[in-house]
Amino acid sequence: MPLDRRKFLGRTAATSAGAALAAAAAAVPAEARGHGRPRRRYAFTVMGTTDLHGNVFNWDYFTDAEFDDTAHNDVGLAKISTLVDQVREEKGRRNTLLIDAGDTIQGTQLSYYYARVDPITGADGPVHPMAQAMNAIGYDAAALGNHEFNYGIPVLRKFEEQCDFPLLGANALDAKTLRPAFAPYWMTRLRTPCGRDVKVAVLGLTNPGIAIWDKVNVQGKMTFPGLEEQAAKWVPRLRSMGADVVIVSAHSGTSGTSSYGDQVPYVENAAALVAEKVAGIDAILVGHAHVEIPESRVVNKETGREVVLSEPLKWGQRLTLFDFELEWERGRWQVASVSAKVLDSRTAEEDPRIVELLGDEHKKVVGYVNQTIGTCSAAMTATEAPYKDVPILDFINHVQSETVKAALAGTEYAALPVLSQASCFSRTAAIPAGDVTIRQVAGLYPFENTLEARVLTGAQLKEYLEFSARYYVQTPAGGDVDPSKLTNADNTPDYNYDAVGGLTYEIDIAKAPGSRIAKLSFEGKPIDEKAQFVLAVNNYRASGGGNFPHVASAKQVWANSEEIRNTIIAWVQAEKSIEVSRFASVDWKLTRDGVPVF
């Protein structure tokens, strides 16, 4: 049974009140100020996570093994729970808060299972594992992330109902009334040994990109204005309501950039801009960007005060700690200092309480993903997919193009040639020769993208490919090429490099970006710039994700709401076998001055 957080908090308050007050009293120094009165001070800590993406355990459902990466990080709320307990023990439970910055219910097969296979929205549906874990750990509030909307609003609302803490989104508005569709903020009082409570407010902000990334789920229902605009509206209100400390939990990175171009008039990664432009904020828990920022300081232009920002690494790999020091001055609490740091999940064991709480759910999902659904004629791997045309990407493109062709049969677009785009989402993805399981196929496509069909011209496709080819580091002809240093130019992630199936072309990496595509052909002939093609494309790209040219404004001729991952799984289940020779071919390659690199 899930832990009743209210009873748990009651027991904790009763058993640890003395320790909490002792820890708080330790923050009051002995020195005096004027007339022999002791200086009134109080210290408290706000812990934060972000981009948990369905990770409860230190487990990779796509490899069916303990999670591991090149840095040997650990993941999951079970480890975060241990770190949280350690901080509460050190600081005193009543001197700590715990918040999150969004992207909670999407990302692992555990979270997928309870959204789609055994959905929490069913008549007697289960409680979402992330709600169970976060309730048991004792979260106080969480901002909405963009991936909260991937499964539709009904799933999100059910998850919200199951949480013992509020989901915050000051800039997630009802499309008709323009009023907040979720709680904008959460406010609490912290008791101090000075007889004066500290009033702490947490403002939640989410990402405007939801309007395009999850258009099918939110259009006409919700709208998402910019973070700066809504922070400027709500922070003064929170101060007028008596907030001594204002913390923003923002599902938005710090870079000031956007991946969706001009598709919406708001900045995607706006957390630093909020700190700089909106007065009255003390700290910002940053999310969305999947980078580790232990501490960053931004000077507010109006007040000249520093705002402290921190982003813990994704999936529960890190826990942020904001340490606040307050002084009582002129009849109210004033923030004297703020600092931030992160704790590493590798230093903690999994909390046995969380392991026991969700052990059955974990076993159920492990069994589900290890079902055999077909066979494969030859092994396929994504290891070289970022720089070679390999069968595993051809397979994705084959399934996508076949799906779109079938959908367009009998329509006015049936005669147009169908092409397809695919990215290397995971360099460790692999399909073995022989039996194939759900988890192996699902591992090709870890994101919840759906499939669309857009019409582009030959000329537009060339510009699309030129944009994609920015991914490669310019490398002069002659000399050896190190594949590990060839990709991700200008920090372009693997998922923002597209290989297009159905065309043949070369990418000359000796040339500057924008002039790399050569010998672009369709069916053995140079492509006709005016000819029309249907591109099978994921909804993230079609909505402007990655800011690729033309596709977002291109005519949509078909779309569905089924995840591409499930489309591929269903294809394997129907075909029973993956015959690699049906689709594998080398249609694109890297060159330098026309000479193949590999």
Coordinates of C-alpha atoms in Angstrom, one line a residue:
M1 CA 0.0 0.0 0.0
P2 CA 1.3 3.5 -0.8
L3 CA 2.4 5.5 2.2
D4 CA -0.1 8.0 3.5
R5 CA 2.0 11.2 3.4
R6 CA -0.2 13.1 5.8
K7 CA 0.1 10.5 8.5
F8 CA 3.8 10.1 7.8
L9 CA 4.3 13.9 8.1
G10 CA 2.3 13.9 11.3
R11 CA 4.5 11.1 12.8
T12 CA 7.6 12.8 11.6
A13 CA 6.6 16.1 13.1
A14 CA 5.8 14.5 16.4
T15 CA 9.1 12.5 16.6
S16 CA 11.5 15.1 15.3
A17 CA 10.2 18.4 16.6
G18 CA 13.0 18.6 19.1
A19 CA 15.7 17.9 16.5
A20 CA 14.2 20.4 14.1
L21 CA 14.1 23.2 16.6
A22 CA 17.6 22.4 17.8
A23 CA 18.9 22.5 14.2
A24 CA 17.1 25.8 13.6
A25 CA 18.4 27.3 16.9
A26 CA 21.9 26.4 15.9
A27 CA 21.5 29.0 13.1
V28 CA 21.1 31.8 15.7
P29 CA 24.6 33.2 16.5
A30 CA 25.6 34.3 19.9
E31 CA 26.8 37.8 18.9
A32 CA 24.6 40.7 19.7
R33 CA 23.6 43.8 17.8
G34 CA 22.7 47.1 19.5
H35 CA 21.2 47.3 23.1
G36 CA 22.5 43.7 23.7
R37 CA 19.7 42.1 21.6
P38 CA 20.7 38.8 19.9
R39 CA 20.7 38.9 16.1
R40 CA 17.7 36.9 14.8
R41 CA 18.6 34.5 12.1
Y42 CA 17.1 31.4 10.5
A43 CA 18.4 28.9 8.0
F44 CA 16.5 26.5 5.8
T45 CA 17.1 24.4 2.8
V46 CA 15.1 23.8 -0.4
M47 CA 15.8 20.5 -2.2
G48 CA 15.0 20.2 -5.9
T49 CA 14.9 17.6 -8.7
T50 CA 13.9 17.9 -12.3
D51 CA 13.4 15.9 -15.4
L52 CA 12.8 12.6 -13.5
H53 CA 11.2 11.2 -16.7
G54 CA 9.6 8.2 -15.0
N55 CA 12.8 7.0 -13.2
V56 CA 12.0 5.4 -9.9
F57 CA 14.8 2.7 -9.8
N58 CA 18.4 2.6 -11.0
W59 CA 17.2 0.5 -13.9
D60 CA 17.2 0.7 -17.7
Y61 CA 14.1 -1.0 -19.1
F62 CA 15.6 -0.8 -22.6
T63 CA 18.7 -2.9 -21.7
D64 CA 17.0 -4.9 -18.9
A65 CA 19.9 -4.1 -16.6
E66 CA 21.0 -1.7 -13.9
F67 CA 21.4 1.8 -15.4
D68 CA 24.8 2.8 -16.5
D69 CA 26.3 5.5 -18.7
T70 CA 29.8 6.6 -19.7
A71 CA 30.1 8.6 -16.5
H72 CA 28.6 5.7 -14.4
N73 CA 25.8 7.9 -13.1
D74 CA 22.9 6.4 -11.1
V75 CA 19.3 7.4 -11.6
G76 CA 15.9 7.2 -9.9
L77 CA 13.8 8.4 -7.0
A78 CA 14.8 5.5 -4.8
K79 CA 18.2 7.0 -4.6
I80 CA 16.9 10.6 -4.3
S81 CA 14.8 9.4 -1.4
T82 CA 18.0 8.4 0.5
L83 CA 19.7 11.7 -0.2
V84 CA 16.5 13.6 0.9
D85 CA 16.4 11.7 4.2
Q86 CA 20.1 12.5 4.8
V87 CA 19.5 16.2 4.3
R88 CA 16.4 16.2 6.5
E89 CA 18.3 14.4 9.2
E90 CA 21.1 17.0 9.0
K91 CA 19.0 20.1 8.7
G92 CA 15.8 19.1 10.6
R93 CA 12.7 18.0 8.8
R94 CA 10.9 21.2 9.5
N95 CA 13.7 23.3 8.0
T96 CA 13.5 21.7 4.6
L97 CA 11.3 21.8 1.5
L98 CA 11.3 19.5 -1.5
I99 CA 10.2 20.6 -5.0
D100 CA 10.5 19.5 -8.6
A101 CA 10.8 21.4 -12.0
G102 CA 8.9 19.0 -14.2
D103 CA 8.9 16.3 -16.8
T104 CA 7.8 13.6 -14.4
I105 CA 5.5 11.1 -16.1
Q106 CA 7.2 10.3 -19.4
G107 CA 10.4 8.6 -20.4
T108 CA 10.7 5.0 -19.1
Q109 CA 8.7 2.0 -19.9
L110 CA 7.5 2.1 -16.3
S111 CA 5.8 5.4 -16.9
Y112 CA 4.6 4.4 -20.3
Y113 CA 3.0 1.2 -19.0
Y114 CA 0.8 3.1 -16.5
A115 CA -0.2 5.7 -19.2
R116 CA -1.0 3.3 -22.0
V117 CA -0.9 -0.5 -21.1
D118 CA -2.5 -0.3 -17.7
P119 CA -3.5 3.3 -17.6
I120 CA -4.2 5.2 -14.4
T121 CA -7.3 6.6 -16.1
G122 CA -9.0 3.2 -16.2
A123 CA -12.2 2.6 -14.2
D124 CA -10.2 0.9 -11.4
G125 CA -6.9 2.2 -12.6
P126 CA -3.7 2.0 -10.5
V127 CA -1.9 4.9 -8.8
H128 CA 0.9 6.1 -11.0
P129 CA 4.3 4.9 -9.7
M130 CA 5.7 8.4 -9.9
A131 CA 2.8 9.7 -7.7
Q132 CA 3.3 6.8 -5.2
A133 CA 7.1 7.5 -5.0
M134 CA 6.9 11.2 -4.8
N135 CA 4.1 11.1 -2.2
A136 CA 6.1 8.7 -0.1
I137 CA 9.2 10.8 -0.3
G138 CA 7.2 13.9 0.7
Y139 CA 7.4 16.4 -2.2
D140 CA 5.9 19.7 -1.4
A141 CA 5.3 21.0 -5.0
A142 CA 6.2 20.3 -8.6
A143 CA 6.2 22.5 -11.7
L144 CA 4.7 21.1 -14.9
G145 CA 7.0 20.0 -17.6
N146 CA 6.2 19.9 -21.3
H147 CA 6.3 16.0 -21.3
E148 CA 3.5 16.0 -18.7
F149 CA 1.2 16.7 -21.7
N150 CA 2.4 13.8 -23.9
Y151 CA -0.3 11.4 -22.9
G152 CA -3.1 13.9 -23.1
I153 CA -4.8 16.1 -20.5
P154 CA -6.9 13.3 -18.9
V155 CA -3.8 11.3 -17.9
L156 CA -2.2 14.5 -16.5
R157 CA -5.3 15.4 -14.5
K158 CA -5.5 11.9 -13.1
F159 CA -1.9 12.1 -12.1
E160 CA -2.5 15.5 -10.5
E161 CA -5.4 14.0 -8.5
Q162 CA -3.1 11.2 -7.3
C163 CA -0.4 13.5 -6.0
D164 CA -0.4 14.7 -2.4
F165 CA 1.3 17.9 -3.6
P166 CA 0.2 20.6 -6.2
L167 CA 1.4 20.6 -9.8
L168 CA 2.2 24.3 -10.6
G169 CA 1.9 26.1 -13.9
A170 CA 1.4 29.9 -13.7
N171 CA 1.7 30.1 -17.5
A172 CA -0.5 27.1 -18.3
L173 CA -3.8 28.9 -19.0
D174 CA -7.3 27.8 -19.9
A175 CA -7.6 28.7 -23.6
K176 CA -11.1 30.1 -23.2
T177 CA -10.9 32.0 -19.9
L178 CA -7.1 32.7 -19.9
R179 CA -7.1 31.8 -16.2
P180 CA -4.6 29.4 -14.7
A181 CA -5.5 25.8 -15.6
F182 CA -3.3 24.6 -12.7
A183 CA -2.2 26.2 -9.4
P184 CA 0.2 29.0 -10.2
Y185 CA 2.0 28.8 -6.9
W186 CA 2.3 27.1 -3.5
M187 CA 3.0 28.9 -0.2
T188 CA 3.9 27.6 3.2
R189 CA 5.1 28.9 6.6
L190 CA 8.3 27.6 8.3
R191 CA 8.4 27.9 12.0
T192 CA 11.5 29.5 13.5
P193 CA 12.8 29.6 17.1
C194 CA 12.5 33.4 16.9
G195 CA 8.7 33.3 17.2
R196 CA 8.3 34.7 13.7
D197 CA 7.4 32.3 10.9
V198 CA 9.0 32.5 7.5
K199 CA 6.6 32.6 4.6
V200 CA 8.0 30.8 1.5
A201 CA 6.3 30.9 -2.0
V202 CA 7.1 28.6 -4.9
L203 CA 6.0 29.8 -8.3
G204 CA 5.7 27.2 -11.0
L205 CA 6.4 28.0 -14.7
T206 CA 6.3 25.6 -17.6
N207 CA 7.5 25.7 -21.2
P208 CA 5.7 27.6 -24.0
G209 CA 6.8 24.9 -26.5
I210 CA 4.0 22.7 -25.2
A211 CA 1.8 24.6 -27.6
I212 CA 3.6 23.2 -30.6
W213 CA 5.1 20.0 -29.3
D214 CA 1.8 18.7 -28.0
K215 CA -0.5 20.6 -30.2
V216 CA -2.8 17.7 -30.8
N217 CA -3.4 17.4 -27.0
V218 CA -3.7 21.1 -26.0
Q219 CA -4.9 23.1 -29.0
G220 CA -8.1 24.9 -28.1
K221 CA -7.8 23.7 -24.5
M222 CA -4.8 25.4 -23.1
T223 CA -2.4 28.2 -24.0
F224 CA 1.1 28.9 -22.7
P225 CA 2.4 32.4 -22.6
G226 CA 6.0 33.3 -21.8
L227 CA 7.8 32.7 -18.5
E228 CA 9.0 36.3 -18.1
E229 CA 5.5 37.7 -18.7
Q230 CA 3.8 35.5 -16.1
A231 CA 6.6 35.8 -13.5
A232 CA 6.3 39.6 -13.8
K233 CA 2.6 39.2 -13.0
W234 CA 2.9 36.7 -10.1
V235 CA 6.0 37.5 -8.2
P236 CA 4.8 41.0 -7.0
R237 CA 1.5 39.3 -6.0
L238 CA 3.4 36.8 -3.9
R239 CA 5.4 39.6 -2.2
S240 CA 2.2 41.5 -1.5
M241 CA 0.8 38.3 0.1
G242 CA 3.6 38.4 2.5
A243 CA 6.1 36.0 1.0
D244 CA 9.5 36.5 2.6
V245 CA 11.2 34.2 0.1
V246 CA 10.2 33.6 -3.5
I247 CA 11.5 30.6 -5.3
V248 CA 10.7 29.8 -9.0
S249 CA 10.5 26.3 -10.2
A250 CA 10.9 26.7 -14.0
H251 CA 10.8 24.0 -16.6
S252 CA 13.0 26.1 -18.9
G253 CA 16.8 26.1 -19.4
T254 CA 19.1 29.0 -18.9
S255 CA 20.6 29.6 -22.4
G256 CA 18.0 32.1 -23.7
T257 CA 17.6 30.0 -26.9
S258 CA 14.7 28.2 -28.5
S259 CA 14.5 25.1 -30.7
Y260 CA 11.2 26.1 -32.3
G261 CA 12.3 29.2 -34.1
D262 CA 9.5 31.6 -34.6
Q263 CA 6.7 29.1 -34.1
V264 CA 5.7 30.7 -30.9
P265 CA 6.8 34.2 -29.7
Y266 CA 8.3 33.1 -26.4
V267 CA 11.7 31.9 -25.4
E268 CA 12.1 28.2 -24.7
N269 CA 15.1 28.4 -22.3
A270 CA 14.2 31.5 -20.4
A271 CA 15.1 30.9 -16.7
A272 CA 18.1 33.3 -16.7
L273 CA 16.0 35.9 -18.5
V274 CA 13.4 35.6 -15.7
A275 CA 16.1 36.1 -13.1
E276 CA 17.5 39.1 -14.9
K277 CA 14.3 40.9 -15.7
V278 CA 11.8 40.1 -12.9
A279 CA 12.5 41.7 -9.5
G280 CA 11.7 39.9 -6.3
I281 CA 13.0 36.3 -7.0
D282 CA 15.5 34.8 -4.6
A283 CA 16.3 31.5 -6.4
I284 CA 15.2 29.4 -9.5
L285 CA 15.2 25.7 -9.7
V286 CA 15.9 25.1 -13.4
G287 CA 14.7 22.2 -15.6
H288 CA 14.2 21.1 -19.2
A289 CA 17.8 21.4 -20.5
H290 CA 19.2 18.1 -19.1
V291 CA 22.4 19.8 -18.0
E292 CA 24.0 20.0 -14.6
I293 CA 24.3 23.5 -13.1
P294 CA 25.3 23.3 -9.4
E295 CA 25.1 27.0 -9.0
S296 CA 24.8 30.0 -11.3
R297 CA 24.2 33.6 -10.3
V298 CA 22.3 36.2 -12.4
V299 CA 22.1 39.9 -11.4
N300 CA 18.6 41.3 -11.6
K301 CA 18.7 44.5 -13.6
E302 CA 16.2 46.3 -11.5
T303 CA 17.4 45.6 -8.0
G304 CA 21.1 44.7 -8.6
R305 CA 20.6 41.7 -6.4
E306 CA 21.9 38.2 -7.3
V307 CA 19.4 35.5 -8.1
V308 CA 20.8 32.0 -7.5
L309 CA 20.0 29.3 -10.1
S310 CA 20.6 25.6 -10.0
E311 CA 19.7 22.7 -12.3
P312 CA 20.3 19.1 -11.0
L313 CA 21.1 16.5 -13.6
K314 CA 18.2 14.6 -15.2
W315 CA 16.5 11.3 -14.2
G316 CA 17.3 11.8 -10.5
Q317 CA 21.1 11.7 -11.0
R318 CA 21.5 14.8 -8.8
L319 CA 19.6 16.6 -6.0
T320 CA 19.9 20.4 -5.8
L321 CA 20.2 22.0 -2.4
F322 CA 19.4 25.7 -2.0
D323 CA 20.7 26.9 1.4
F324 CA 19.0 30.1 2.6
E325 CA 20.2 32.4 5.5
L326 CA 17.6 34.9 6.7
E327 CA 17.9 37.8 9.1
W328 CA 15.1 39.6 10.9
E329 CA 15.3 43.3 9.9
R330 CA 12.9 46.2 10.1
G331 CA 10.0 44.0 11.2
R332 CA 10.4 41.2 8.6
W333 CA 12.6 38.4 7.4
Q334 CA 15.2 39.4 4.8
V335 CA 17.3 37.0 2.7
A336 CA 20.9 37.5 3.8
S337 CA 22.4 34.9 1.5
V338 CA 21.6 32.0 -0.8
S339 CA 23.9 29.3 -2.1
A340 CA 23.3 26.2 -4.1
K341 CA 25.0 22.9 -4.7
V342 CA 24.1 19.4 -5.9
L343 CA 24.3 16.0 -4.3
D344 CA 25.2 12.9 -6.4
S345 CA 22.9 9.9 -6.5
R346 CA 26.0 7.7 -6.9
T347 CA 26.8 8.3 -3.3
A348 CA 23.5 6.8 -2.1
E349 CA 21.9 3.4 -1.9
E350 CA 18.3 2.9 -3.0
D351 CA 15.8 3.6 -0.2
P352 CA 14.4 0.1 0.7
R353 CA 11.1 1.8 1.5
I354 CA 10.6 2.9 -2.1
V355 CA 12.0 -0.4 -3.4
E356 CA 9.3 -2.3 -1.4
L357 CA 6.6 0.2 -2.2
L358 CA 7.0 -0.2 -6.0
G359 CA 8.6 -3.6 -6.4
D360 CA 5.5 -5.2 -7.8
E361 CA 5.0 -2.5 -10.4
H362 CA 8.7 -2.8 -11.4
K363 CA 8.4 -6.6 -11.9
K364 CA 5.2 -6.3 -13.9
V365 CA 6.9 -3.8 -16.3
V366 CA 10.0 -6.0 -16.6
G367 CA 7.8 -8.9 -17.6
Y368 CA 5.9 -6.8 -20.1
V369 CA 9.0 -5.4 -21.9
N370 CA 10.6 -8.8 -22.2
Q371 CA 7.8 -10.4 -24.2
T372 CA 9.0 -11.9 -27.5
I373 CA 7.1 -10.4 -30.4
G374 CA 9.0 -11.6 -33.5
T375 CA 12.4 -12.4 -35.0
C376 CA 15.1 -10.6 -36.9
S377 CA 17.2 -12.0 -39.8
A378 CA 20.4 -10.2 -38.8
A379 CA 21.7 -8.1 -35.8
M380 CA 21.3 -4.4 -36.1
T381 CA 23.0 -1.7 -33.9
A382 CA 22.9 2.0 -33.6
T383 CA 26.6 2.4 -32.5
E384 CA 27.6 4.0 -35.9
A385 CA 24.2 5.5 -36.7
P386 CA 25.3 9.1 -36.1
Y387 CA 27.8 9.0 -39.0
K388 CA 26.9 6.0 -41.2
D389 CA 23.7 4.9 -43.0
V390 CA 23.1 1.7 -41.0
P391 CA 20.1 -0.7 -41.2
I392 CA 18.7 0.2 -37.8
L393 CA 17.7 3.7 -39.0
D394 CA 16.6 2.3 -42.4
F395 CA 14.2 0.1 -40.4
I396 CA 12.6 3.0 -38.6
N397 CA 12.3 4.8 -42.0
H398 CA 10.9 1.7 -43.6
V399 CA 8.1 1.3 -41.0
Q400 CA 7.3 5.0 -41.0
S401 CA 7.1 5.3 -44.9
E402 CA 5.0 2.1 -45.1
T403 CA 2.6 3.4 -42.5
V404 CA 2.2 6.7 -44.3
K405 CA 1.7 5.1 -47.7
A406 CA -1.0 2.9 -46.3
A407 CA -2.7 5.9 -44.7
L408 CA -2.6 7.9 -47.9
A409 CA -3.9 5.1 -50.1
G410 CA -7.0 6.3 -51.9
T411 CA -6.4 9.9 -51.2
E412 CA -5.3 12.7 -53.5
Y413 CA -1.8 12.4 -52.2
A414 CA -1.5 8.6 -52.8
A415 CA 0.6 9.1 -56.0
L416 CA 3.3 11.3 -54.3
P417 CA 6.5 9.5 -53.3
V418 CA 6.9 9.0 -49.6
L419 CA 10.2 9.7 -47.8
S420 CA 10.9 9.4 -44.1
Q421 CA 13.2 11.0 -41.5
A422 CA 14.8 9.2 -38.5
S423 CA 17.3 10.2 -35.8
C424 CA 19.6 8.2 -33.7
F425 CA 17.9 8.6 -30.3
S426 CA 20.1 6.1 -28.6
R427 CA 23.6 5.0 -29.6
T428 CA 23.1 1.8 -27.6
A429 CA 19.9 0.7 -29.3
A430 CA 20.2 -2.8 -30.8
I431 CA 18.1 -5.5 -32.4
P432 CA 19.6 -9.0 -32.1
A433 CA 19.5 -11.7 -34.7
G434 CA 16.8 -14.2 -33.6
D435 CA 14.1 -13.5 -31.1
V436 CA 13.1 -9.8 -30.6
T437 CA 11.3 -8.4 -27.5
I438 CA 9.2 -5.3 -26.9
R439 CA 12.0 -3.6 -25.0
Q440 CA 14.5 -4.1 -27.8
V441 CA 12.1 -2.5 -30.3
A442 CA 11.0 0.2 -27.9
G443 CA 14.7 1.0 -27.4
L444 CA 14.9 2.3 -30.9
Y445 CA 12.4 5.1 -30.1
P446 CA 12.5 6.2 -26.4
F447 CA 10.5 9.4 -27.0
E448 CA 6.7 9.5 -27.2
N449 CA 6.6 11.1 -30.7
T450 CA 3.8 10.5 -33.0
L451 CA 3.8 10.3 -36.8
E452 CA 2.7 12.9 -39.3
A453 CA 2.9 13.4 -43.1
R454 CA 3.9 16.7 -44.6
V455 CA 4.4 17.8 -48.2
L456 CA 7.7 19.4 -49.2
T457 CA 9.3 20.2 -52.5
G458 CA 12.6 18.9 -53.7
A459 CA 14.2 22.3 -53.1
Q460 CA 12.9 22.4 -49.5
L461 CA 14.2 18.9 -48.9
K462 CA 17.7 20.0 -49.9
E463 CA 17.5 22.9 -47.5
Y464 CA 16.2 20.5 -44.8
L465 CA 19.2 18.2 -45.3
E466 CA 21.6 21.1 -45.3
F467 CA 20.3 22.2 -42.0
S468 CA 20.5 18.7 -40.6
A469 CA 24.2 18.4 -41.8
R470 CA 25.2 21.2 -39.4
Y471 CA 25.5 18.3 -37.0
Y472 CA 29.0 17.5 -38.3
V473 CA 32.2 19.2 -37.3
Q474 CA 33.8 20.7 -40.4
T475 CA 36.7 18.4 -41.1
P476 CA 39.3 19.2 -43.9
A477 CA 40.3 16.5 -46.4
G478 CA 43.3 14.4 -45.8
G479 CA 44.3 12.7 -42.5
D480 CA 42.4 10.4 -40.2
V481 CA 38.9 11.0 -38.9
D482 CA 38.0 10.4 -35.3
P483 CA 34.3 9.5 -35.2
S484 CA 34.1 10.5 -31.5
K485 CA 35.0 14.1 -32.6
L486 CA 32.9 14.2 -35.8
T487 CA 29.4 14.8 -34.6
N488 CA 27.4 17.1 -32.3
A489 CA 28.8 20.4 -33.7
D490 CA 27.7 23.4 -31.8
N491 CA 26.2 21.1 -29.1
T492 CA 23.6 19.7 -31.6
P493 CA 22.1 16.7 -29.9
D494 CA 21.8 13.4 -31.8
Y495 CA 18.0 13.7 -31.9
N496 CA 18.3 16.9 -33.9
Y497 CA 20.2 15.2 -36.8
D498 CA 17.9 13.6 -39.4
A499 CA 18.7 11.0 -42.0
V500 CA 16.1 11.0 -44.7
G501 CA 15.2 7.6 -46.3
G502 CA 14.1 7.4 -49.9
L503 CA 16.7 9.7 -51.3
T504 CA 20.4 9.3 -52.1
Y505 CA 22.9 12.0 -51.2
E506 CA 26.4 12.8 -49.9
I507 CA 27.4 15.1 -47.0
D508 CA 30.7 16.8 -47.7
I509 CA 32.0 17.6 -44.2
A510 CA 35.0 19.4 -45.6
K511 CA 32.7 22.2 -46.7
A512 CA 31.0 24.8 -44.5
P513 CA 27.5 24.2 -43.1
G514 CA 24.9 25.2 -45.7
S515 CA 26.8 23.9 -48.7
R516 CA 27.4 20.2 -47.8
I517 CA 24.7 18.2 -49.6
A518 CA 25.9 16.8 -53.0
K519 CA 24.5 14.4 -55.5
L520 CA 21.0 14.6 -54.1
S521 CA 18.9 12.1 -56.2
F522 CA 15.6 10.4 -56.2
E523 CA 15.2 7.0 -58.0
G524 CA 18.7 7.5 -59.6
K525 CA 18.0 10.9 -61.0
P526 CA 18.9 14.4 -59.7
I527 CA 16.0 15.6 -57.6
D528 CA 13.5 17.9 -59.2
E529 CA 13.4 21.1 -57.1
K530 CA 9.8 21.6 -57.9
A531 CA 8.6 18.1 -57.4
Q532 CA 6.4 17.3 -54.4
F533 CA 7.2 14.6 -51.8
V534 CA 5.5 13.4 -48.7
L535 CA 7.8 13.3 -45.7
A536 CA 6.9 10.9 -42.8
V537 CA 8.0 13.0 -39.9
N538 CA 7.6 12.9 -36.1
N539 CA 5.4 15.5 -34.4
Y540 CA 8.3 17.1 -32.6
R541 CA 10.0 17.9 -35.8
A542 CA 6.8 18.8 -37.6
S543 CA 5.9 21.2 -34.8
G544 CA 9.1 23.1 -35.1
G545 CA 11.3 21.1 -32.7
G546 CA 14.9 21.6 -33.7
N547 CA 13.9 24.6 -35.9
F548 CA 14.3 22.7 -39.2
P549 CA 13.3 24.7 -42.2
H550 CA 10.0 24.4 -44.0
V551 CA 8.5 21.3 -42.3
A552 CA 6.5 23.2 -39.6
S553 CA 4.8 25.4 -42.2
A554 CA 4.4 22.5 -44.8
K555 CA 0.9 21.1 -45.5
Q556 CA -0.1 18.3 -43.2
V557 CA -1.8 15.5 -45.1
W558 CA -2.1 13.0 -42.4
A559 CA -1.4 12.5 -38.6
N560 CA -2.3 10.1 -35.9
S561 CA -1.9 10.0 -32.1
E562 CA -0.2 6.6 -31.8
E563 CA 3.4 6.8 -30.6
I564 CA 5.9 5.8 -33.3
R565 CA 7.4 3.3 -30.9
N566 CA 4.1 1.5 -30.7
T567 CA 3.7 1.7 -34.5
I568 CA 7.1 -0.1 -34.8
I569 CA 6.1 -2.7 -32.2
A570 CA 2.8 -3.3 -33.9
W571 CA 4.6 -3.7 -37.3
V572 CA 6.9 -6.4 -35.8
Q573 CA 3.9 -8.2 -34.2
A574 CA 2.0 -8.2 -37.5
E575 CA 5.0 -9.2 -39.7
K576 CA 6.4 -11.7 -37.2
S577 CA 9.9 -11.2 -38.6
I578 CA 12.2 -8.3 -39.6
E579 CA 13.9 -9.2 -42.8
V580 CA 16.8 -6.8 -42.9
S581 CA 17.5 -7.3 -46.7
R582 CA 14.1 -5.7 -47.4
F583 CA 15.1 -2.2 -46.4
A584 CA 18.9 -2.1 -45.7
S585 CA 20.8 0.0 -48.2
V586 CA 23.5 2.7 -48.1
D587 CA 21.7 5.8 -49.5
W588 CA 23.8 8.5 -47.8
K589 CA 27.4 8.8 -46.8
L590 CA 29.9 11.3 -45.5
T591 CA 32.6 12.6 -47.9
R592 CA 35.5 15.1 -47.9
D593 CA 35.9 16.8 -51.3
G594 CA 33.9 13.9 -52.7
V595 CA 36.0 11.2 -51.2
P596 CA 34.1 8.9 -48.8
V597 CA 35.1 9.2 -45.1
F598 CA 34.3 5.6 -44.3

